[in-house]
Coordinates of C-alpha atoms in Angstrom, one line a residue:
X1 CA 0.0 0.0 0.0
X2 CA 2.9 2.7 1.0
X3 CA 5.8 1.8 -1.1
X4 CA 6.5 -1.4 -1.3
X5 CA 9.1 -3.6 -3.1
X6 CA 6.2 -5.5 -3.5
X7 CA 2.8 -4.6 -3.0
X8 CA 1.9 -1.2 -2.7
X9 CA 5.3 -1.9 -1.5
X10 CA 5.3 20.7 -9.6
X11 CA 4.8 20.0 -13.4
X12 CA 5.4 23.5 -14.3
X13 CA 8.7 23.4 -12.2
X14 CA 9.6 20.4 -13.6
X15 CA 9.2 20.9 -17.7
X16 CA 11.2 24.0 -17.1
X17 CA 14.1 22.3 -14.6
X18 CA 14.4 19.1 -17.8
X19 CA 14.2 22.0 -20.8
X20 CA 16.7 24.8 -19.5
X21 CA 19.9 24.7 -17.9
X22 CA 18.8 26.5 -14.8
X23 CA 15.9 27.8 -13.5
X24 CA 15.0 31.1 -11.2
X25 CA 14.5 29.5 -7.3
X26 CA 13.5 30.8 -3.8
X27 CA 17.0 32.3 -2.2
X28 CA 17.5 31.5 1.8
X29 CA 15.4 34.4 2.7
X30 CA 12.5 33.1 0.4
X31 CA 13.0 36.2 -2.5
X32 CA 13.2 34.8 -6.0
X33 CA 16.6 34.9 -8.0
X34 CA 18.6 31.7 -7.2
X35 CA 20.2 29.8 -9.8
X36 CA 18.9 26.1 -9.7
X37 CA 20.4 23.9 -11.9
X38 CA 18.7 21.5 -14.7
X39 CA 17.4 18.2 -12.5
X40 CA 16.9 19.8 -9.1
X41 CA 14.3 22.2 -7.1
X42 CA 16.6 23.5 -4.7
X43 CA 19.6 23.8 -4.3
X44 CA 21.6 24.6 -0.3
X45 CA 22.6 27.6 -0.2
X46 CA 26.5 26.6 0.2
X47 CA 27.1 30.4 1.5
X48 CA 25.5 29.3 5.1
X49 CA 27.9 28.4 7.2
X50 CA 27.9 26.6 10.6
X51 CA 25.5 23.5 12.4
X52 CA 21.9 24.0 13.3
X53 CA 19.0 21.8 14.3
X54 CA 16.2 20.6 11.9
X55 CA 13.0 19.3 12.5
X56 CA 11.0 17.4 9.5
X57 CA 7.5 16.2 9.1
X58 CA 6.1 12.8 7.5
X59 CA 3.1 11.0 7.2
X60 CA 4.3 7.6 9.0
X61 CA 7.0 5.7 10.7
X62 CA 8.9 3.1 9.9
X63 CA 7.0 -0.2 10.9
X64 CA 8.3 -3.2 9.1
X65 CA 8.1 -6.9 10.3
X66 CA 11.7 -7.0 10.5
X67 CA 12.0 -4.3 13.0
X68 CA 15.1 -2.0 11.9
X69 CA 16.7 -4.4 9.6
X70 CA 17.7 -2.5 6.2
X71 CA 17.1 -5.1 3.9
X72 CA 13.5 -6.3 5.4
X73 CA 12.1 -2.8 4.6
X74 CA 9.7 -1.9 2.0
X75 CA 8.1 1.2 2.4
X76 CA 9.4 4.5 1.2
X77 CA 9.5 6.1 4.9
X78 CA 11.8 3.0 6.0
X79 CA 13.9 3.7 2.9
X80 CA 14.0 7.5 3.9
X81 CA 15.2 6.8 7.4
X82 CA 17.7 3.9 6.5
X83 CA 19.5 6.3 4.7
X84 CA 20.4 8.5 7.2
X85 CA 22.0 5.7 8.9
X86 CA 23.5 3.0 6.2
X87 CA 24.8 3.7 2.8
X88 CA 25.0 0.9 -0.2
X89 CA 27.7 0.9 -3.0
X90 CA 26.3 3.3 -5.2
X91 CA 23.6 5.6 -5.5
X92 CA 21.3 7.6 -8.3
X93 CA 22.3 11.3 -9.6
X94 CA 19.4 13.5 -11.3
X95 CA 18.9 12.2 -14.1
X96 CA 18.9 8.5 -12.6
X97 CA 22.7 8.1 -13.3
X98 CA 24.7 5.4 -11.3
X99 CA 27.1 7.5 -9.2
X100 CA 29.7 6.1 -6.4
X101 CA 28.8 5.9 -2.7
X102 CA 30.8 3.4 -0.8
X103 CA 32.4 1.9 -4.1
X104 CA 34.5 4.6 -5.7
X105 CA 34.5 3.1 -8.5
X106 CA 33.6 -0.2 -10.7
X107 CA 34.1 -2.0 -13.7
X108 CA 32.1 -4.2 -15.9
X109 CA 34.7 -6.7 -17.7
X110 CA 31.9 -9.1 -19.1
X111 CA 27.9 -8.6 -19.0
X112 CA 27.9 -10.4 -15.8
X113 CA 30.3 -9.2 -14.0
X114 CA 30.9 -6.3 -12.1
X115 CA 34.4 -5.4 -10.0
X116 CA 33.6 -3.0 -7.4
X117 CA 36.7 -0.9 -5.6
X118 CA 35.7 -0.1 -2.3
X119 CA 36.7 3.6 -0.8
X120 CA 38.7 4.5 1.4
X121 CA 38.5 5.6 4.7
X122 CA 34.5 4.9 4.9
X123 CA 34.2 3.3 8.6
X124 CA 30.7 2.1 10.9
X125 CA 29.6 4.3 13.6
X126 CA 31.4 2.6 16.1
X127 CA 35.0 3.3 14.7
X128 CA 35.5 0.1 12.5
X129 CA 36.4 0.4 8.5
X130 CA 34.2 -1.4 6.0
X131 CA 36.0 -4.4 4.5
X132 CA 35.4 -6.5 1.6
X133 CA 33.8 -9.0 3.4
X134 CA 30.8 -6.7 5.0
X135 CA 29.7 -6.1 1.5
X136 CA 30.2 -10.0 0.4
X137 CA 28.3 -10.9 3.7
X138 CA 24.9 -8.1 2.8
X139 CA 24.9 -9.2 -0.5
X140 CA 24.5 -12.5 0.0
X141 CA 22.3 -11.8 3.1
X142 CA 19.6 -10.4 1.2
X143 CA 19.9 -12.9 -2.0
X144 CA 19.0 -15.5 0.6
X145 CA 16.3 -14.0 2.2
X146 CA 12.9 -13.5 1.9
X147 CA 13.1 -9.8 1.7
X148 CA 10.7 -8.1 -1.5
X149 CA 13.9 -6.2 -2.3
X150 CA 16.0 -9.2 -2.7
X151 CA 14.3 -9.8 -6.0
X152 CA 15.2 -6.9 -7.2
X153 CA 18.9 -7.9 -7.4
X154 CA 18.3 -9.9 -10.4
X155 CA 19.8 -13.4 -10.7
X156 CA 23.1 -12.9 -8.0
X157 CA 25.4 -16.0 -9.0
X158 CA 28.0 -15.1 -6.5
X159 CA 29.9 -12.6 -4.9
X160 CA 33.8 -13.0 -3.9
X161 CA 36.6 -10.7 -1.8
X162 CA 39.2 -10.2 -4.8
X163 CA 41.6 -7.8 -3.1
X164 CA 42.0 -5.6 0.2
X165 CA 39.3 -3.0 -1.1
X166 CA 37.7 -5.0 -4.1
X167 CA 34.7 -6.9 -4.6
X168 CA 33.6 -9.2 -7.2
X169 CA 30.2 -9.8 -8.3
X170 CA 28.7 -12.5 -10.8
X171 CA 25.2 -13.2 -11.6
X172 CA 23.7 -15.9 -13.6
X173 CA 22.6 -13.7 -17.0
X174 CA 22.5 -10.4 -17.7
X175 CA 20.5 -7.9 -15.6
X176 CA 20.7 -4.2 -16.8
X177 CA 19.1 -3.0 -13.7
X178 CA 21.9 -4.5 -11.4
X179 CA 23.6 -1.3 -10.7
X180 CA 19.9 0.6 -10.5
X181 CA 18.8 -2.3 -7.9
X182 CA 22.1 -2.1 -5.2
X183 CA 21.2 2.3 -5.0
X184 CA 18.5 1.7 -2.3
X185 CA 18.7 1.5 1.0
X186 CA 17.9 -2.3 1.5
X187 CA 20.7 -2.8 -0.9
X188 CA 23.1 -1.4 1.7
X189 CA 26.5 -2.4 3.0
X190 CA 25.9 -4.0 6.7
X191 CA 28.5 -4.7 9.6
X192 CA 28.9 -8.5 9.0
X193 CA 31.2 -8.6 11.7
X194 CA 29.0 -7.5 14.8
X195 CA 25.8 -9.0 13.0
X196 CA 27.5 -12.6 13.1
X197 CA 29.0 -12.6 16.2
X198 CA 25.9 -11.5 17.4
X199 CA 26.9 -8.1 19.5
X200 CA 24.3 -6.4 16.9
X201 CA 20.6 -7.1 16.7
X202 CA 20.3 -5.5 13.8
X203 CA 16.4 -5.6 14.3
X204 CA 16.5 -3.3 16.8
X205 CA 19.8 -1.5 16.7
X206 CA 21.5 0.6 13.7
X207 CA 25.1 0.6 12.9
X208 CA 25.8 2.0 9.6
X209 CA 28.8 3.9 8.0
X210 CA 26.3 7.0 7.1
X211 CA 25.6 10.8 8.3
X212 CA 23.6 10.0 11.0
X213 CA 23.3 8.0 14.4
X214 CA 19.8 7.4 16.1
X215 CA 20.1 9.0 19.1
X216 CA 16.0 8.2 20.3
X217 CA 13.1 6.0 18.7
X218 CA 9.2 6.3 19.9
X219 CA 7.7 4.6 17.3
X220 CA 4.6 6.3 15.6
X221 CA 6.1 9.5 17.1
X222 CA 9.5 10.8 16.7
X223 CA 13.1 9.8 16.0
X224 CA 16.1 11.9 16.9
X225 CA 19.6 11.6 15.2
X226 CA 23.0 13.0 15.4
X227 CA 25.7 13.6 13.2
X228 CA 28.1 10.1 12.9
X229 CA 31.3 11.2 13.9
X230 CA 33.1 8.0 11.9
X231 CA 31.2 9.4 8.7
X232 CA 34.2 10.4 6.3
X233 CA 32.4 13.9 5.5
X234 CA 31.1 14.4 9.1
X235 CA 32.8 18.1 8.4
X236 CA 30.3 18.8 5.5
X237 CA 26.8 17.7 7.6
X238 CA 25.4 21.0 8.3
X239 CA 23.2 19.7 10.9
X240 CA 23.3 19.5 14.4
X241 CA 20.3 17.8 15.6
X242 CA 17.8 16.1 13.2
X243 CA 14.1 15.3 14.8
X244 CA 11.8 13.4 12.7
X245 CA 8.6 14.1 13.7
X246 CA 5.6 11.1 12.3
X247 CA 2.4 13.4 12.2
X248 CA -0.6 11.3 10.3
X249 CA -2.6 14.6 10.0
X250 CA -1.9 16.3 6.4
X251 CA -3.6 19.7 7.8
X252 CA -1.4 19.4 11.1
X253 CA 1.9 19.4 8.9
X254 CA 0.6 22.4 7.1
X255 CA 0.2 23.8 10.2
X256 CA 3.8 23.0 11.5
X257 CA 5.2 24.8 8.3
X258 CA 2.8 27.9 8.2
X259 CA 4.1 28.2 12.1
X260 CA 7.8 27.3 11.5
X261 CA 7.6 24.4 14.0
X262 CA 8.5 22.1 11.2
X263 CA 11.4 23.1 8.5
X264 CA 10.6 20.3 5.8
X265 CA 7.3 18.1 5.9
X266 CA 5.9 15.7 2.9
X267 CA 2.2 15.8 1.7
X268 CA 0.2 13.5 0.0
X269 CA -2.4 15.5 -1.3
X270 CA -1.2 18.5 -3.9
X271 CA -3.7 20.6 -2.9
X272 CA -1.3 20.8 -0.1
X273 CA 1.1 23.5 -2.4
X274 CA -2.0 26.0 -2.9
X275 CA -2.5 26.4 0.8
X276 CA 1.1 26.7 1.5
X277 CA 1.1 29.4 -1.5
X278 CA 1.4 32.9 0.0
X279 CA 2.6 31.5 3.4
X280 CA 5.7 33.9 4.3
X281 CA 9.1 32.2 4.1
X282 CA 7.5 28.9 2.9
X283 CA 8.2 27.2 -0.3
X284 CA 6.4 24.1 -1.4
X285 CA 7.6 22.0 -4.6
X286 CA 6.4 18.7 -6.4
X287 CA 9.4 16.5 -6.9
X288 CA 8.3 13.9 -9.9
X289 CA 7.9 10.4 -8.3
X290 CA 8.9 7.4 -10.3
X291 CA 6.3 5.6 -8.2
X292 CA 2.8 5.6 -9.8
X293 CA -0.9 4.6 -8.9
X294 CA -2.5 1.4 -10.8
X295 CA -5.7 0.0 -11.4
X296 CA -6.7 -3.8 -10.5
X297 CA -9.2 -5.2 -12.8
X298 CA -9.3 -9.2 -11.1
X299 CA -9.5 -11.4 -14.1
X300 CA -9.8 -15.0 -11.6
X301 CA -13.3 -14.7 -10.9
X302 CA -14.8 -17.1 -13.2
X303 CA -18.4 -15.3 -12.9
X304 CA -16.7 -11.9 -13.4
X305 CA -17.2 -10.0 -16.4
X306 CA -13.5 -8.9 -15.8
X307 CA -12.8 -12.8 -16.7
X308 CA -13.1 -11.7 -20.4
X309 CA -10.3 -9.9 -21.7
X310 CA -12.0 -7.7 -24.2
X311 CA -14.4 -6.5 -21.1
X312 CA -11.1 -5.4 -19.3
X313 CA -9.8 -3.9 -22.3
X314 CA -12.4 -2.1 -23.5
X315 CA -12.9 -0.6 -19.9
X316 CA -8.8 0.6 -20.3
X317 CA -9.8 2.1 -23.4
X318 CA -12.6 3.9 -21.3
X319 CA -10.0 5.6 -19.4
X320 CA -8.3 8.9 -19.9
X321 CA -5.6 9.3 -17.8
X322 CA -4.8 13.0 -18.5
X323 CA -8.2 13.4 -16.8
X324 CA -7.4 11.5 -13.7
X325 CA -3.9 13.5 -13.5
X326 CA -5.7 16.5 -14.2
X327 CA -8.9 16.8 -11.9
X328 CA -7.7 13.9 -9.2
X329 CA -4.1 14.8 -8.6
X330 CA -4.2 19.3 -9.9
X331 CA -2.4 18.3 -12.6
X332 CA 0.8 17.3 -10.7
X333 CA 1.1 14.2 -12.2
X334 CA 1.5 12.7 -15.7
X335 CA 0.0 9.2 -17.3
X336 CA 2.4 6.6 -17.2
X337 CA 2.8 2.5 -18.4
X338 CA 4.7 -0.5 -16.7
X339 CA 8.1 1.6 -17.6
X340 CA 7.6 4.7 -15.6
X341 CA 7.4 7.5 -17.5
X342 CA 9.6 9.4 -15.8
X343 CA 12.1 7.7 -15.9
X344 CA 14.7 7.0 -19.2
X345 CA 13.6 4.7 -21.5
X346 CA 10.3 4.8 -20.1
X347 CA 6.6 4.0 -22.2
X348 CA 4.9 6.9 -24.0
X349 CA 1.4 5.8 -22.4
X350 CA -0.4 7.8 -25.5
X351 CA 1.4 5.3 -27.9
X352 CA -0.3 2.0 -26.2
X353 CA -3.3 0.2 -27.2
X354 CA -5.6 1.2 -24.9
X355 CA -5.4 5.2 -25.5
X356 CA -5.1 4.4 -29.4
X357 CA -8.3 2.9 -28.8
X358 CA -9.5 5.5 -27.3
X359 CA -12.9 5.5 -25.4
X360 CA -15.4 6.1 -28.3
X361 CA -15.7 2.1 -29.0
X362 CA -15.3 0.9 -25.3
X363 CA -19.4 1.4 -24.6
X364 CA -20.0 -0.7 -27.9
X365 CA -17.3 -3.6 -27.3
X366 CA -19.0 -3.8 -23.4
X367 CA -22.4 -4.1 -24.8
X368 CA -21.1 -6.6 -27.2
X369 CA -19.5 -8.7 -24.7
X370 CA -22.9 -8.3 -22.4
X371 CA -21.7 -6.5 -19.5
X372 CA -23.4 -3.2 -20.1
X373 CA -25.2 -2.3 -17.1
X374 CA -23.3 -4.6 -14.7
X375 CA -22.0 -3.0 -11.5
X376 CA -18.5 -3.5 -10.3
X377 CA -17.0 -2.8 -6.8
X378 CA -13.5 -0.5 -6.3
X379 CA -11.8 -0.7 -3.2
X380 CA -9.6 2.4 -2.4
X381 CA -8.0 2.4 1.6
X382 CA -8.3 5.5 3.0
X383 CA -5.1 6.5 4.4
X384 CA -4.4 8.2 1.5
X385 CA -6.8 10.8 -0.2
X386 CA -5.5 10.8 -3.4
X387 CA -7.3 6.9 -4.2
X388 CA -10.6 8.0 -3.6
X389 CA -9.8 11.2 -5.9
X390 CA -8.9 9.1 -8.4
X391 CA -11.4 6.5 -7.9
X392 CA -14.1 9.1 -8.7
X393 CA -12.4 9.9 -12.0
X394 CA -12.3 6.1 -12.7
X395 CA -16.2 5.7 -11.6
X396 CA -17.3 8.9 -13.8
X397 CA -15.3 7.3 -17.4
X398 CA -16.4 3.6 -16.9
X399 CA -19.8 5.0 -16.3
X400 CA -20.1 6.7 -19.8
X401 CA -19.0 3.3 -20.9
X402 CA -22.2 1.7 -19.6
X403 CA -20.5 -0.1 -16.2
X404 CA -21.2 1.1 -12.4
X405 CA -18.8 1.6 -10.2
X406 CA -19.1 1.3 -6.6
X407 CA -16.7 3.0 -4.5
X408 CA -15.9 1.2 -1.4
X409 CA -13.1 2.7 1.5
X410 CA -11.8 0.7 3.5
X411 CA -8.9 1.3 6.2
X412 CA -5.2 0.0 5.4
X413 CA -5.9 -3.6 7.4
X414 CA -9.1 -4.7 6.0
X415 CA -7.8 -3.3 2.2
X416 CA -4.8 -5.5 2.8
X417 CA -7.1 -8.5 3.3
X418 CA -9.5 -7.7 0.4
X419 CA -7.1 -7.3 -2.3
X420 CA -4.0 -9.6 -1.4
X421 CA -5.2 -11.3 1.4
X422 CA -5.7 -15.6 0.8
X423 CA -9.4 -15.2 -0.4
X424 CA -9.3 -11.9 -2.3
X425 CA -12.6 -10.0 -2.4
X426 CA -12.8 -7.2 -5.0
X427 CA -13.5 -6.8 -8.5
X428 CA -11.1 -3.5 -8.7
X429 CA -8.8 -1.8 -6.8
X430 CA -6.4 1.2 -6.7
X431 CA -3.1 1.2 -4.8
X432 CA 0.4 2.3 -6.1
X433 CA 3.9 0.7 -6.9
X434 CA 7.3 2.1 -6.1
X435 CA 8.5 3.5 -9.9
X436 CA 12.2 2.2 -8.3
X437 CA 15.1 4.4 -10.2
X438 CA 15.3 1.9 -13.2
X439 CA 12.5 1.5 -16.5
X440 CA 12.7 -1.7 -16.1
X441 CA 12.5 -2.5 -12.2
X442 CA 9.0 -2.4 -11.5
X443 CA 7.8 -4.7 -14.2
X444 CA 9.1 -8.1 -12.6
X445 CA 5.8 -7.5 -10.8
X446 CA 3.4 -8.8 -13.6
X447 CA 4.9 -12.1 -12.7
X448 CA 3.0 -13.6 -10.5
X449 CA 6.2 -16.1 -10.1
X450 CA 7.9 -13.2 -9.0
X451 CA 6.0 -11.2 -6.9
X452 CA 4.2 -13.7 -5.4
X453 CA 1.5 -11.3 -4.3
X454 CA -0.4 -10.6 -7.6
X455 CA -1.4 -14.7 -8.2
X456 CA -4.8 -14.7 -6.9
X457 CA -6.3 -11.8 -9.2
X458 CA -3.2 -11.6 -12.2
X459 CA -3.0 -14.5 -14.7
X460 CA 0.5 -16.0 -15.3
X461 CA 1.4 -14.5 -18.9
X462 CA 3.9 -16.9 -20.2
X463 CA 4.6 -14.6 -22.9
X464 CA 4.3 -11.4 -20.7
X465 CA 7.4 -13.8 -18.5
X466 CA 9.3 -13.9 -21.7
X467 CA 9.0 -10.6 -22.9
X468 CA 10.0 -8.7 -19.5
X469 CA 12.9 -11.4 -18.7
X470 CA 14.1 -10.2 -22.2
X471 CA 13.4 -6.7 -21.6
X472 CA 15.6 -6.8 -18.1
X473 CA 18.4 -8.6 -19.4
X474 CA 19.5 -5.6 -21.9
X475 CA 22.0 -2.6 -20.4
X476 CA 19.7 0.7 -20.9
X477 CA 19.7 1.6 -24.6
X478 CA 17.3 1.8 -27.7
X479 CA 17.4 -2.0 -27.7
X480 CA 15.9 -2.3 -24.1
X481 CA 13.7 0.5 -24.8
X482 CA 11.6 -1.2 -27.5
X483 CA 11.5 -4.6 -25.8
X484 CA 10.2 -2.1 -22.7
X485 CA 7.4 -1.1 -25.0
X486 CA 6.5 -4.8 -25.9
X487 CA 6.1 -5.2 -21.9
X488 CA 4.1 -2.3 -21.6
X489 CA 1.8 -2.9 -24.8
X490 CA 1.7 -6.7 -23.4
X491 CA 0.3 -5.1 -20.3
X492 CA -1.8 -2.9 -21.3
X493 CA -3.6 -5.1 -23.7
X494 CA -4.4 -8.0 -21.1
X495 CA -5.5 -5.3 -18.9
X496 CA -5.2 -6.6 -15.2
X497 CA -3.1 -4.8 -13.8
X498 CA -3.1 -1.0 -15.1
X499 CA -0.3 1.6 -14.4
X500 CA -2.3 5.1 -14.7
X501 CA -0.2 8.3 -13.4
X502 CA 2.7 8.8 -11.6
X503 CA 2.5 9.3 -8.0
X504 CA 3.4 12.9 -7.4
X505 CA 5.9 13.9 -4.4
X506 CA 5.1 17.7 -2.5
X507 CA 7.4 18.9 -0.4
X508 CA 7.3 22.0 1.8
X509 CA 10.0 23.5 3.7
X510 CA 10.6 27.3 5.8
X511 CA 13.2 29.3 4.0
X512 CA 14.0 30.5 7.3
X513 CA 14.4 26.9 8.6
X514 CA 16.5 25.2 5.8
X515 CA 18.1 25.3 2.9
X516 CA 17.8 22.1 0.9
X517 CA 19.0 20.5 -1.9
X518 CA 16.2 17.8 -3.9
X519 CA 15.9 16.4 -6.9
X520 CA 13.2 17.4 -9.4
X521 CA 12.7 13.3 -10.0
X522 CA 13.4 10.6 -7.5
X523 CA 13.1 6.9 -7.8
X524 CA 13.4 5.7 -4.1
X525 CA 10.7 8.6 -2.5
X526 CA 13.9 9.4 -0.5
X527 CA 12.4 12.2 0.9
X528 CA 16.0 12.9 3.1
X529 CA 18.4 12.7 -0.3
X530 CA 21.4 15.4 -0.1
X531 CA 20.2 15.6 3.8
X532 CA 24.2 16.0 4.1
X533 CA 24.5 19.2 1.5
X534 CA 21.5 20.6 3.5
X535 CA 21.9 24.3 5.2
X536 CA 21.1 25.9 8.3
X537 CA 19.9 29.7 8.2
X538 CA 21.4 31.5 11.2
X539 CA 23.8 28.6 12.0
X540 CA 26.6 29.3 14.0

């Protein structure tokens, strides 16, 4: 439901950010004139000098079955907050580039192989250096486990120690999202060492070689962290204290930021950057998620109409997804496929078979099959807004294709049990995918093989197998591009599982509070990215 690895785990800004080289920003004191550079909304204000406190604002904590363990995580607020702690080989630059993090560098000498060089100096909050065998020993630790993310790896053949500060890895066939998968926080580099001789319960403690240490945990309340002094750029981290505030209520963030209680908060609902607008010293920004809302159409109810593909398709053709990012979402968001549009290589949604078919037929081809008149159930959960928005727009275009839509809300538990739970209950649903920071990522969840959770309502597509194994084997490139397209027409034609618009990302912050430095896109909805090139106003 929140981003998962496998079930559910400003435009204007944007255009001009990917178009131009720079762009005219908010300064420190909130007066226009900055220079921002192509790919980001913000950029720190490297003329503040000194440490100050910061206090942030999100929507909820991290709560994941695995207690603090990196790798077991699969929502985008566990990502977030793993980050501030743990690092992982590489990470993504702006325009999803692979850039170095705790390898400095790598090579590729074959199409499977990958020879990492580990930095130097980079060392565990408690004083000892990362060695070969810590990033051997994670590796392998979440290829064996039952983690989401481990999928995401790809096919891992093995990973080897070939020098003092250099790491081998081979994997069974080519994967071209290897490098894309090891960027995210359950990808990270662990302390084997204390892990295995069991002086770290890494469920419940964290011990990473990042910016930050955990200095206090209430859970569904706060967290407070302190610069790392081990980090190797612990001179850079312009911020003293860090409080992490979890506040459910969308209006009580707004609040916080209006009031300057909170610096930097995330909100869920765009309508969030009008009542910001106005606010003095406040600036609110939509960073383009790779992450995007989808549409459930069960096809394994034998007595469904849904059953018949040419029902399901001709309801996909019913839908306009300009309109549901235009009057659901403000027009903060954009249409999307399997490959998320945001992201290189990703599907022109207008260009699939669905939107070439375009709504004027899809009343005729449902009377055709029989269904006209029949009445279908959507279940939305209501921890977010932005499903029932966009369940409205779905109910209004199916209508004036002769189906009704019943709208049903349900909280995050009894959703859960409805849609993925052992006897699924539902004829549609909305819920949304993590985009990850690679085209091809996301689509290893249209097999049921794979994800495991999308058997009971999504029929195993041999063919669909074929053409996305193909599709993730290729490095990124025109070839991988088209087979992409084959995934995302394959998709879009069976019409089970439908990717509609990208998720979008606001953020608000004081200009009196912070100065930040974030992306325009981001694949991991790492909401605390650059945290360490962040500025304090009126730091000393």
């Amino acid at each position: 439901m929140r981003r998962s690895s496998s079930v559910i785990a400003c435009s204007t800004v944007l255009a001009t950010a990917l178009t131009a080289s720079c762009t005219a920003a908010a300064g420190p004191d909130g007066t226009a004139g900055a220079e921002v550079p192509a790919g980001y909304l913000a950029v720190a204000d490297k003329t503040l000098k000194g440490r100050g406190p910061l206090t942030v604002q999100v929507d909820y904590d991290s709560a994941e079955a695995g207690g603090l363990d990196p790798q077991l995580a699969g929502s985008a607020r566990s990502w977030s907050l793993g980050s501030l702690v743990y690092e992982p080989l590489v990470t993504v630059g702006t325009g999803f580039e692979i850039e170095p993090l705790l390898a400095e560098s790598w090579t590729q000498p074959a199409p499977t192989t990958y020879v990492f060089a580990l930095r130097d100096g980079a060392a565990f909050s408690n004083g000892r250096a990362v060695t070969p065998d810590d990033v051997v020993g994670s590796l392998e630790r979440l290829a064996d486990s039952d983690a989401p993310y481990g999928a995401q790896l790809g096919p891992l053949k093995s990973v080897r120690a070939t020098g003092p500060a250099e790491v081998t890895v081979e994997l069974e066939k080519p994967y071209g999202a290897f490098l894309s998968a090891l960027s995210n926080t359950p990808a990270a580099v662990l302390p084997m060492k204390e892990i295995e001789d069991g002086s770290l319960d890494i469920e419940k403690e964290m011990l990473g070689t990042g910016p930050f240490v955990v200095g206090e945990h209430k859970q569904d309340r706060y967290w407070t962290f302190t610069p790392n002094p081990e980090y190797r750029f612990a001179d850079q981290v312009g911020i003293s204290e860090l409080r992490v505030e979890i506040v459910p209520q969308e209006s009580t963030r707004l609040a916080a930021v209006r009031s300057g209680n909170a610096g930097l908060a995330f909100f869920n609902n765009v309508d969030s950057m009008d009542q910001l607008a106005g606010t003095a010293n406040a600036r609110v920004v939509n960073q383009q998620y790779s992450d995007f809302y989808y549409l459930i159409q069960n096809s394994q109810n034998p007595d469904s109409p849904l059953a018949d593909q040419k029902v399901r398709f001709a309801l996909n053709s019913a839908l306009d997804r300009q309109q549901i990012a235009d009057n659901a979402l403000g027009g903060q968001s954009r249409p999307t496929g399997v490959a998320p549009s945001v992201l290189p290589g990703g599907c022109d949604p207008a260009a699939l078979p669905g939107a070439q078919a375009g709504p004027e037929g899809a009343g005729a081809a449902i009377e055709a099959a029989g269904a006209e008149g029949t009445t279908l159930r959507l279940a939305v959960y209501t921890s977010e807004p932005a499903l029932a928005q966009i369940a409205q727009v779905v109910q209004q275009q199916y209508a004036a294709a002769g189906i009704e839509v019943k709208i049903e809300k349900f909280d995050d538990a009894t959703y859960l049990d409805r849609v993925f739970g052992e006897n699924p209950d539902f004829d549609m649903a909305i819920g949304w995918f993590a985009g990850y920071a690679d085209a091809s990522m996301v689509s290893r969840w249209w097999n049921p093989s794979v994800a495991g959770f999308s058997s009971a309502f999504l029929t195993n597509d041999t063919q669909l197998n074929e053409l996305i194994d193909t599709a993730t084997a290729q490095a990124p490139g025109d070839g991988r591009d088209a087979a992409l397209r084959e995934v995302c027409e394959r998709v879009d034609s069976n019409a089970e599982m439908l990717p509609l618009v990208t998720r979008p990302g606001v953020v608000g912050y004081r200009t009196d509070k912070v100065s930040p430095t974030l992306h325009a896109r981001e694949g991991y909805g790492n909401l605390l990215r650059n945290i360490t090139a962040y500025k304090i106003p009126g730091a000393e």
